Amino acid sequence: MQVLPALDGGGVERGTIEITEALTAQGWGAVVVSEGGRLVPSVTRAGGRHITLPLGTKTPWGIWRNASRLVELMRGEGIDLVHARSRAPAWSAWIACRRTGVPFVTTYHGAYSEKTPGKRRYNSIMARGARVIAASGFIADLLRTQHHVPEDRLRLIPRGIDPAAFDPAAVGGPRVARLAQAWGLPDDARIILLPARVSRWKGQSVLIAALGLLKRPDLCVVLVGSDQGRQAYVRSLLDQAASLGVTSQLRMVGHCADMAAALMLADVVVSASTEPEAFGRAVIEAQAMAQVVIAAGHGGAAETVEDGDTGLLVPPGDALALADAITRVLAMPEDTRAAMGARARASVLRDYTVQAMQQATMAVYEEVLADSAALSAISYETSRHS
């Protein structure tokens, strides 16, 4: 059973579906518990079953109530292992696992803020798994230093992409053309694409500031991703664009179901996160499409982009540096850009495939279940001889 707040979209949600596919392919039953969302049908298509519970609640009484619901669910469904992917659901699941004796695994997906002791304690639930999966070396180091997770419980499993889905050769012109038309992109524009949910720390405002500095009417910035109800931030971005005189060069297109085609539209792909990405799946998706990526040089992106070889890294939050990097990429000869994109795709195919992530995660499950079985056998023998 995997638990998370909702299934609206994002790297955590897609990872949940990918593991559901791996479980069912190996003959396991796969249950996903969340508040629901537009990706629920994807769980079903992957062979799993979704059960709706309000696991996003962060109130203490809500967490305890959800724990009791999960206990009932786990016993009714015969759950052998629980994998928690977010903090509030993890607290409920951890309590339920302690009551039932079911093994508990976590994936630490984010570099959570820890400004107060209370916040650090709240975050610590993600470090309490029998195995704690880190999505990048950056997160693994954070788990060692901030939560003192020992090496025998820590597993580094980067996220991955499906090489067949993110393959430039598999994306036909009509798919790309349909998106360009739907988004109203000028035929002669150079497209700067930022794929990320619309959130302050994802750096959309940094890219708009860079667009204002560039003063190039041939550029069009496309922000791809759901705002998830953050209307105040959306308005601030539109106001920023208006103040810089670049409103006509900005497109905010919302969620896109065909990210491979969206990435093919781009002349440059940008990841401008102002806080470190735990991994940064959008970066490797773009690299898999042989695109040149400019990324903020911290967190997981600093591991997947080799500066000057498979992309460019810039200081986080630095609009001037981002503008300079965009200028550099657009000025590259076509064969130079193509070679950089080819090296980027090769590095992803070597190190960051969904198949490798699935296999490594399934190995963790089997390891934890074997440990649990061994402990149960020891407990049985002890009780039999006492």
PDB file of C-alpha atoms in Angstrom, residues 19 25-26 28 62 77 98 106 108 115 153 205-206 211 221 235 243-244 246 249-250 256 311 362 379:
ATOM      1  CA  ILE A  19       5.631   1.569  -8.621  1.00  0.00           C
ATOM      2  CA  ALA A  25       3.726  -6.731 -13.193  1.00  0.00           C
ATOM      3  CA  GLN A  26       5.304  -8.994 -10.573  1.00  0.00           C
ATOM      4  CA  TRP A  28       1.615  -8.198  -6.200  1.00  0.00           C
ATOM      5  CA  GLY A  62      -7.125  14.131  11.751  1.00  0.00           C
ATOM      6  CA  GLU A  77      -6.916  -5.825   2.567  1.00  0.00           C
ATOM      7  CA  ARG A  98       2.949   0.114  14.776  1.00  0.00           C
ATOM      8  CA  THR A 106       9.366   5.957   3.256  1.00  0.00           C
ATOM      9  CA  TYR A 108      12.036  11.384   1.337  1.00  0.00           C
ATOM     10  CA  LYS A 115      13.235  26.335  10.993  1.00  0.00           C
ATOM     11  CA  ARG A 153      18.496   1.945   6.448  1.00  0.00           C
ATOM     12  CA  SER A 205       9.270  34.938 -11.477  1.00  0.00           C
ATOM     13  CA  VAL A 206      13.030  34.570 -12.008  1.00  0.00           C
ATOM     14  CA  LEU A 211      12.873  37.834 -20.041  1.00  0.00           C
ATOM     15  CA  VAL A 221       8.305  32.148 -22.420  1.00  0.00           C
ATOM     16  CA  ARG A 235      -1.709  37.348 -10.564  1.00  0.00           C
ATOM     17  CA  SER A 243       5.461  45.905 -15.379  1.00  0.00           C
ATOM     18  CA  LEU A 244       8.365  44.662 -17.515  1.00  0.00           C
ATOM     19  CA  VAL A 246       6.645  41.370 -21.704  1.00  0.00           C
ATOM     20  CA  GLN A 249       5.745  37.216 -24.728  1.00  0.00           C
ATOM     21  CA  LEU A 250       4.364  35.126 -21.863  1.00  0.00           C
ATOM     22  CA  CYS A 256      -0.085  19.483 -20.119  1.00  0.00           C
ATOM     23  CA  GLY A 311      23.470  21.538 -19.968  1.00  0.00           C
ATOM     24  CA  MET A 362      11.076  -3.616  -5.552  1.00  0.00           C
ATOM     25  CA  SER A 379       9.739 -13.967  17.882  1.00  0.00           C
TER      26      SER A 379
END
